[in-house]
Amino acid sequence: TSKYLNNIIEADHGALKRVIRPTRGFQAMKTAAATLAGFEIMRMIRRGHYVQRGRRATGEIRPVNQLFGLAT
């Protein structure tokens, strides 16, 4: 049921809130967005949502560059 699905979502969101709490004093939106994007890519890697396709360094850097909008 959606009741139990909501618990999973809330539990995941609570963990993210604990990580973000110490960084709430940003002055610029650009800095805050970059930091949150970094948190998200690290969570993706930790949970196994990111699978490395190649063994080269560019294969590891590409998803980070895409997330931050950098040229590869």
PDB file as gemmi writes it, atoms N, CA and C in Angstrom:
CRYST1    1.000    1.000    1.000  90.00  90.00  90.00 P 1                      
ATOM      1  N   THR A   1       0.839  -1.194   0.000  1.00  0.00           N  
ATOM      2  CA  THR A   1       0.000   0.000   0.000  1.00  0.00           C  
ATOM      3  C   THR A   1       0.876   1.246   0.000  1.00  0.00           C  
ATOM      4  N   SER A   2       0.261   2.369  -0.262  1.00  0.00           N  
ATOM      5  CA  SER A   2       1.015   3.620  -0.321  1.00  0.00           C  
ATOM      6  C   SER A   2       1.495   4.063   1.057  1.00  0.00           C  
ATOM      7  N   LYS A   3       0.845   3.564   2.112  1.00  0.00           N  
ATOM      8  CA  LYS A   3       1.266   3.917   3.471  1.00  0.00           C  
ATOM      9  C   LYS A   3       2.702   3.453   3.719  1.00  0.00           C  
ATOM     10  N   TYR A   4       3.015   2.227   3.331  1.00  0.00           N  
ATOM     11  CA  TYR A   4       4.351   1.691   3.551  1.00  0.00           C  
ATOM     12  C   TYR A   4       5.360   2.294   2.582  1.00  0.00           C  
ATOM     13  N   LEU A   5       4.940   2.588   1.366  1.00  0.00           N  
ATOM     14  CA  LEU A   5       5.814   3.251   0.407  1.00  0.00           C  
ATOM     15  C   LEU A   5       6.205   4.623   0.926  1.00  0.00           C  
ATOM     16  N   ASN A   6       5.271   5.321   1.538  1.00  0.00           N  
ATOM     17  CA  ASN A   6       5.551   6.633   2.090  1.00  0.00           C  
ATOM     18  C   ASN A   6       6.599   6.542   3.197  1.00  0.00           C  
ATOM     19  N   ASN A   7       6.562   5.497   4.016  1.00  0.00           N  
ATOM     20  CA  ASN A   7       7.560   5.322   5.069  1.00  0.00           C  
ATOM     21  C   ASN A   7       8.958   5.172   4.489  1.00  0.00           C  
ATOM     22  N   ILE A   8       9.100   4.437   3.397  1.00  0.00           N  
ATOM     23  CA  ILE A   8      10.399   4.261   2.748  1.00  0.00           C  
ATOM     24  C   ILE A   8      10.903   5.599   2.231  1.00  0.00           C  
ATOM     25  N   ILE A   9      10.030   6.353   1.597  1.00  0.00           N  
ATOM     26  CA  ILE A   9      10.410   7.655   1.051  1.00  0.00           C  
ATOM     27  C   ILE A   9      10.800   8.605   2.170  1.00  0.00           C  
ATOM     28  N   GLU A  10      10.031   8.635   3.233  1.00  0.00           N  
ATOM     29  CA  GLU A  10      10.335   9.524   4.357  1.00  0.00           C  
ATOM     30  C   GLU A  10      11.641   9.137   5.037  1.00  0.00           C  
ATOM     31  N   ALA A  11      11.915   7.847   5.162  1.00  0.00           N  
ATOM     32  CA  ALA A  11      13.160   7.405   5.776  1.00  0.00           C  
ATOM     33  C   ALA A  11      14.358   7.853   4.943  1.00  0.00           C  
ATOM     34  N   ASP A  12      14.249   7.753   3.628  1.00  0.00           N  
ATOM     35  CA  ASP A  12      15.317   8.188   2.736  1.00  0.00           C  
ATOM     36  C   ASP A  12      15.504   9.695   2.831  1.00  0.00           C  
ATOM     37  N   HIS A  13      14.417  10.426   2.886  1.00  0.00           N  
ATOM     38  CA  HIS A  13      14.464  11.883   2.966  1.00  0.00           C  
ATOM     39  C   HIS A  13      15.067  12.328   4.302  1.00  0.00           C  
ATOM     40  N   GLY A  14      14.774  11.601   5.369  1.00  0.00           N  
ATOM     41  CA  GLY A  14      15.319  11.943   6.686  1.00  0.00           C  
ATOM     42  C   GLY A  14      16.830  11.826   6.719  1.00  0.00           C  
ATOM     43  N   ALA A  15      17.368  10.798   6.067  1.00  0.00           N  
ATOM     44  CA  ALA A  15      18.822  10.636   6.004  1.00  0.00           C  
ATOM     45  C   ALA A  15      19.458  11.795   5.250  1.00  0.00           C  
ATOM     46  N   LEU A  16      18.828  12.228   4.179  1.00  0.00           N  
ATOM     47  CA  LEU A  16      19.342  13.362   3.414  1.00  0.00           C  
ATOM     48  C   LEU A  16      19.279  14.643   4.234  1.00  0.00           C  
ATOM     49  N   LYS A  17      18.221  14.830   4.988  1.00  0.00           N  
ATOM     50  CA  LYS A  17      18.101  16.027   5.825  1.00  0.00           C  
ATOM     51  C   LYS A  17      19.208  16.091   6.876  1.00  0.00           C  
ATOM     52  N   ARG A  18      19.601  14.945   7.427  1.00  0.00           N  
ATOM     53  CA  ARG A  18      20.691  14.932   8.411  1.00  0.00           C  
ATOM     54  C   ARG A  18      22.013  15.343   7.782  1.00  0.00           C  
ATOM     55  N   VAL A  19      22.241  14.978   6.529  1.00  0.00           N  
ATOM     56  CA  VAL A  19      23.475  15.345   5.835  1.00  0.00           C  
ATOM     57  C   VAL A  19      23.471  16.830   5.494  1.00  0.00           C  
ATOM     58  N   ILE A  20      22.328  17.352   5.095  1.00  0.00           N  
ATOM     59  CA  ILE A  20      22.230  18.735   4.632  1.00  0.00           C  
ATOM     60  C   ILE A  20      22.220  19.735   5.780  1.00  0.00           C  
ATOM     61  N   ARG A  21      21.734  19.356   6.930  1.00  0.00           N  
ATOM     62  CA  ARG A  21      21.554  20.289   8.048  1.00  0.00           C  
ATOM     63  C   ARG A  21      22.781  21.156   8.347  1.00  0.00           C  
ATOM     64  N   PRO A  22      24.018  20.607   8.408  1.00  0.00           N  
ATOM     65  CA  PRO A  22      25.161  21.469   8.725  1.00  0.00           C  
ATOM     66  C   PRO A  22      25.514  22.463   7.624  1.00  0.00           C  
ATOM     67  N   THR A  23      24.975  22.296   6.427  1.00  0.00           N  
ATOM     68  CA  THR A  23      25.358  23.146   5.296  1.00  0.00           C  
ATOM     69  C   THR A  23      24.281  24.160   4.940  1.00  0.00           C  
ATOM     70  N   ARG A  24      23.416  24.499   5.856  1.00  0.00           N  
ATOM     71  CA  ARG A  24      22.284  25.372   5.529  1.00  0.00           C  
ATOM     72  C   ARG A  24      22.628  26.852   5.488  1.00  0.00           C  
ATOM     73  N   GLY A  25      23.859  27.237   5.728  1.00  0.00           N  
ATOM     74  CA  GLY A  25      24.196  28.652   5.779  1.00  0.00           C  
ATOM     75  C   GLY A  25      24.765  29.219   4.491  1.00  0.00           C  
ATOM     76  N   PHE A  26      24.422  28.665   3.341  1.00  0.00           N  
ATOM     77  CA  PHE A  26      24.964  29.162   2.081  1.00  0.00           C  
ATOM     78  C   PHE A  26      24.417  30.539   1.754  1.00  0.00           C  
ATOM     79  N   GLN A  27      25.270  31.383   1.200  1.00  0.00           N  
ATOM     80  CA  GLN A  27      24.872  32.724   0.794  1.00  0.00           C  
ATOM     81  C   GLN A  27      24.331  32.728  -0.640  1.00  0.00           C  
ATOM     82  N   ALA A  28      24.925  31.905  -1.507  1.00  0.00           N  
ATOM     83  CA  ALA A  28      24.558  31.918  -2.922  1.00  0.00           C  
ATOM     84  C   ALA A  28      23.833  30.631  -3.307  1.00  0.00           C  
ATOM     85  N   MET A  29      22.849  30.758  -4.151  1.00  0.00           N  
ATOM     86  CA  MET A  29      22.082  29.607  -4.622  1.00  0.00           C  
ATOM     87  C   MET A  29      22.961  28.666  -5.446  1.00  0.00           C  
ATOM     88  N   LYS A  30      23.916  29.224  -6.194  1.00  0.00           N  
ATOM     89  CA  LYS A  30      24.795  28.414  -7.030  1.00  0.00           C  
ATOM     90  C   LYS A  30      25.617  27.446  -6.171  1.00  0.00           C  
ATOM     91  N   THR A  31      26.141  27.922  -5.059  1.00  0.00           N  
ATOM     92  CA  THR A  31      26.931  27.080  -4.162  1.00  0.00           C  
ATOM     93  C   THR A  31      26.065  25.994  -3.534  1.00  0.00           C  
ATOM     94  N   ALA A  32      24.879  26.361  -3.111  1.00  0.00           N  
ATOM     95  CA  ALA A  32      23.971  25.387  -2.503  1.00  0.00           C  
ATOM     96  C   ALA A  32      23.587  24.306  -3.510  1.00  0.00           C  
ATOM     97  N   ALA A  33      23.300  24.696  -4.746  1.00  0.00           N  
ATOM     98  CA  ALA A  33      22.914  23.732  -5.775  1.00  0.00           C  
ATOM     99  C   ALA A  33      24.057  22.771  -6.083  1.00  0.00           C  
ATOM    100  N   ALA A  34      25.280  23.286  -6.165  1.00  0.00           N  
ATOM    101  CA  ALA A  34      26.436  22.430  -6.441  1.00  0.00           C  
ATOM    102  C   ALA A  34      26.667  21.443  -5.302  1.00  0.00           C  
ATOM    103  N   THR A  35      26.504  21.895  -4.071  1.00  0.00           N  
ATOM    104  CA  THR A  35      26.702  21.014  -2.918  1.00  0.00           C  
ATOM    105  C   THR A  35      25.643  19.920  -2.883  1.00  0.00           C  
ATOM    106  N   LEU A  36      24.393  20.283  -3.123  1.00  0.00           N  
ATOM    107  CA  LEU A  36      23.318  19.284  -3.142  1.00  0.00           C  
ATOM    108  C   LEU A  36      23.516  18.279  -4.274  1.00  0.00           C  
ATOM    109  N   ALA A  37      23.988  18.754  -5.419  1.00  0.00           N  
ATOM    110  CA  ALA A  37      24.259  17.847  -6.529  1.00  0.00           C  
ATOM    111  C   ALA A  37      25.361  16.863  -6.149  1.00  0.00           C  
ATOM    112  N   GLY A  38      26.369  17.342  -5.432  1.00  0.00           N  
ATOM    113  CA  GLY A  38      27.431  16.462  -4.957  1.00  0.00           C  
ATOM    114  C   GLY A  38      26.914  15.413  -3.994  1.00  0.00           C  
ATOM    115  N   PHE A  39      26.028  15.826  -3.081  1.00  0.00           N  
ATOM    116  CA  PHE A  39      25.413  14.865  -2.159  1.00  0.00           C  
ATOM    117  C   PHE A  39      24.671  13.786  -2.939  1.00  0.00           C  
ATOM    118  N   GLU A  40      23.935  14.195  -3.961  1.00  0.00           N  
ATOM    119  CA  GLU A  40      23.134  13.244  -4.727  1.00  0.00           C  
ATOM    120  C   GLU A  40      24.008  12.251  -5.486  1.00  0.00           C  
ATOM    121  N   ILE A  41      25.096  12.714  -6.110  1.00  0.00           N  
ATOM    122  CA  ILE A  41      25.950  11.784  -6.858  1.00  0.00           C  
ATOM    123  C   ILE A  41      26.618  10.801  -5.908  1.00  0.00           C  
ATOM    124  N   MET A  42      26.995  11.262  -4.712  1.00  0.00           N  
ATOM    125  CA  MET A  42      27.605  10.354  -3.738  1.00  0.00           C  
ATOM    126  C   MET A  42      26.589   9.316  -3.252  1.00  0.00           C  
ATOM    127  N   ARG A  43      25.349   9.719  -3.062  1.00  0.00           N  
ATOM    128  CA  ARG A  43      24.305   8.773  -2.645  1.00  0.00           C  
ATOM    129  C   ARG A  43      24.040   7.751  -3.745  1.00  0.00           C  
ATOM    130  N   MET A  44      24.055   8.200  -5.005  1.00  0.00           N  
ATOM    131  CA  MET A  44      23.843   7.278  -6.120  1.00  0.00           C  
ATOM    132  C   MET A  44      24.950   6.229  -6.170  1.00  0.00           C  
ATOM    133  N   ILE A  45      26.191   6.662  -5.993  1.00  0.00           N  
ATOM    134  CA  ILE A  45      27.319   5.739  -6.029  1.00  0.00           C  
ATOM    135  C   ILE A  45      27.223   4.758  -4.864  1.00  0.00           C  
ATOM    136  N   ARG A  46      26.931   5.269  -3.669  1.00  0.00           N  
ATOM    137  CA  ARG A  46      26.868   4.438  -2.470  1.00  0.00           C  
ATOM    138  C   ARG A  46      25.763   3.382  -2.565  1.00  0.00           C  
ATOM    139  N   ARG A  47      24.652   3.722  -3.168  1.00  0.00           N  
ATOM    140  CA  ARG A  47      23.519   2.797  -3.254  1.00  0.00           C  
ATOM    141  C   ARG A  47      23.599   1.865  -4.460  1.00  0.00           C  
ATOM    142  N   GLY A  48      24.570   2.080  -5.331  1.00  0.00           N  
ATOM    143  CA  GLY A  48      24.718   1.212  -6.487  1.00  0.00           C  
ATOM    144  C   GLY A  48      23.855   1.611  -7.664  1.00  0.00           C  
ATOM    145  N   HIS A  49      23.340   2.821  -7.685  1.00  0.00           N  
ATOM    146  CA  HIS A  49      22.526   3.289  -8.809  1.00  0.00           C  
ATOM    147  C   HIS A  49      23.399   3.728  -9.970  1.00  0.00           C  
ATOM    148  N   TYR A  50      24.676   3.889  -9.707  1.00  0.00           N  
ATOM    149  CA  TYR A  50      25.630   4.279 -10.742  1.00  0.00           C  
ATOM    150  C   TYR A  50      26.518   3.082 -11.019  1.00  0.00           C  
ATOM    151  N   VAL A  51      26.547   2.639 -12.265  1.00  0.00           N  
ATOM    152  CA  VAL A  51      27.381   1.508 -12.650  1.00  0.00           C  
ATOM    153  C   VAL A  51      28.465   2.034 -13.572  1.00  0.00           C  
ATOM    154  N   GLN A  52      29.698   1.765 -13.211  1.00  0.00           N  
ATOM    155  CA  GLN A  52      30.821   2.220 -14.026  1.00  0.00           C  
ATOM    156  C   GLN A  52      30.872   1.395 -15.301  1.00  0.00           C  
ATOM    157  N   ARG A  53      30.864   2.052 -16.433  1.00  0.00           N  
ATOM    158  CA  ARG A  53      30.857   1.340 -17.713  1.00  0.00           C  
ATOM    159  C   ARG A  53      32.265   1.013 -18.188  1.00  0.00           C  
ATOM    160  N   GLY A  54      33.181   1.934 -17.978  1.00  0.00           N  
ATOM    161  CA  GLY A  54      34.554   1.713 -18.416  1.00  0.00           C  
ATOM    162  C   GLY A  54      35.499   1.758 -17.237  1.00  0.00           C  
ATOM    163  N   ARG A  55      36.702   1.334 -17.445  1.00  0.00           N  
ATOM    164  CA  ARG A  55      37.670   1.339 -16.356  1.00  0.00           C  
ATOM    165  C   ARG A  55      38.547   2.589 -16.405  1.00  0.00           C  
ATOM    166  N   ARG A  56      38.335   3.469 -17.353  1.00  0.00           N  
ATOM    167  CA  ARG A  56      39.156   4.671 -17.460  1.00  0.00           C  
ATOM    168  C   ARG A  56      38.637   5.755 -16.528  1.00  0.00           C  
ATOM    169  N   ALA A  57      39.485   6.716 -16.243  1.00  0.00           N  
ATOM    170  CA  ALA A  57      39.102   7.820 -15.359  1.00  0.00           C  
ATOM    171  C   ALA A  57      37.969   8.641 -15.968  1.00  0.00           C  
ATOM    172  N   THR A  58      37.947   8.775 -17.295  1.00  0.00           N  
ATOM    173  CA  THR A  58      36.879   9.555 -17.920  1.00  0.00           C  
ATOM    174  C   THR A  58      35.526   8.900 -17.712  1.00  0.00           C  
ATOM    175  N   GLY A  59      35.485   7.580 -17.604  1.00  0.00           N  
ATOM    176  CA  GLY A  59      34.228   6.889 -17.338  1.00  0.00           C  
ATOM    177  C   GLY A  59      33.683   7.198 -15.961  1.00  0.00           C  
ATOM    178  N   GLU A  60      34.570   7.455 -15.013  1.00  0.00           N  
ATOM    179  CA  GLU A  60      34.142   7.800 -13.662  1.00  0.00           C  
ATOM    180  C   GLU A  60      33.746   9.262 -13.549  1.00  0.00           C  
ATOM    181  N   ILE A  61      34.390  10.101 -14.315  1.00  0.00           N  
ATOM    182  CA  ILE A  61      34.167  11.544 -14.217  1.00  0.00           C  
ATOM    183  C   ILE A  61      32.923  11.977 -14.983  1.00  0.00           C  
ATOM    184  N   ARG A  62      32.574  11.272 -16.033  1.00  0.00           N  
ATOM    185  CA  ARG A  62      31.466  11.683 -16.905  1.00  0.00           C  
ATOM    186  C   ARG A  62      30.149  11.936 -16.163  1.00  0.00           C  
ATOM    187  N   PRO A  63      29.671  11.038 -15.275  1.00  0.00           N  
ATOM    188  CA  PRO A  63      28.399  11.319 -14.582  1.00  0.00           C  
ATOM    189  C   PRO A  63      28.470  12.555 -13.685  1.00  0.00           C  
ATOM    190  N   VAL A  64      29.613  12.791 -13.085  1.00  0.00           N  
ATOM    191  CA  VAL A  64      29.769  13.981 -12.245  1.00  0.00           C  
ATOM    192  C   VAL A  64      29.708  15.231 -13.110  1.00  0.00           C  
ATOM    193  N   ASN A  65      30.381  15.205 -14.257  1.00  0.00           N  
ATOM    194  CA  ASN A  65      30.339  16.349 -15.169  1.00  0.00           C  
ATOM    195  C   ASN A  65      28.928  16.598 -15.684  1.00  0.00           C  
ATOM    196  N   GLN A  66      28.194  15.527 -15.988  1.00  0.00           N  
ATOM    197  CA  GLN A  66      26.822  15.689 -16.459  1.00  0.00           C  
ATOM    198  C   GLN A  66      25.940  16.290 -15.376  1.00  0.00           C  
ATOM    199  N   LEU A  67      26.146  15.863 -14.150  1.00  0.00           N  
ATOM    200  CA  LEU A  67      25.339  16.361 -13.049  1.00  0.00           C  
ATOM    201  C   LEU A  67      25.576  17.846 -12.812  1.00  0.00           C  
ATOM    202  N   PHE A  68      26.831  18.272 -12.909  1.00  0.00           N  
ATOM    203  CA  PHE A  68      27.162  19.669 -12.650  1.00  0.00           C  
ATOM    204  C   PHE A  68      27.103  20.529 -13.907  1.00  0.00           C  
ATOM    205  N   GLY A  69      26.791  19.940 -15.065  1.00  0.00           N  
ATOM    206  CA  GLY A  69      26.666  20.711 -16.293  1.00  0.00           C  
ATOM    207  C   GLY A  69      28.000  21.140 -16.873  1.00  0.00           C  
ATOM    208  N   LEU A  70      29.045  20.341 -16.685  1.00  0.00           N  
ATOM    209  CA  LEU A  70      30.365  20.658 -17.205  1.00  0.00           C  
ATOM    210  C   LEU A  70      30.579  19.941 -18.524  1.00  0.00           C  
ATOM    211  N   ALA A  71      31.451  20.484 -19.363  1.00  0.00           N  
ATOM    212  CA  ALA A  71      31.766  19.861 -20.646  1.00  0.00           C  
ATOM    213  C   ALA A  71      32.723  18.702 -20.420  1.00  0.00           C  
ATOM    214  N   THR A  72      32.564  17.640 -21.237  1.00  0.00           N  
ATOM    215  CA  THR A  72      33.479  16.494 -21.125  1.00  0.00           C  
ATOM    216  C   THR A  72      34.417  16.459 -22.291  1.00  0.00           C  
TER     217      THR A  72                                                      
END                                                                             
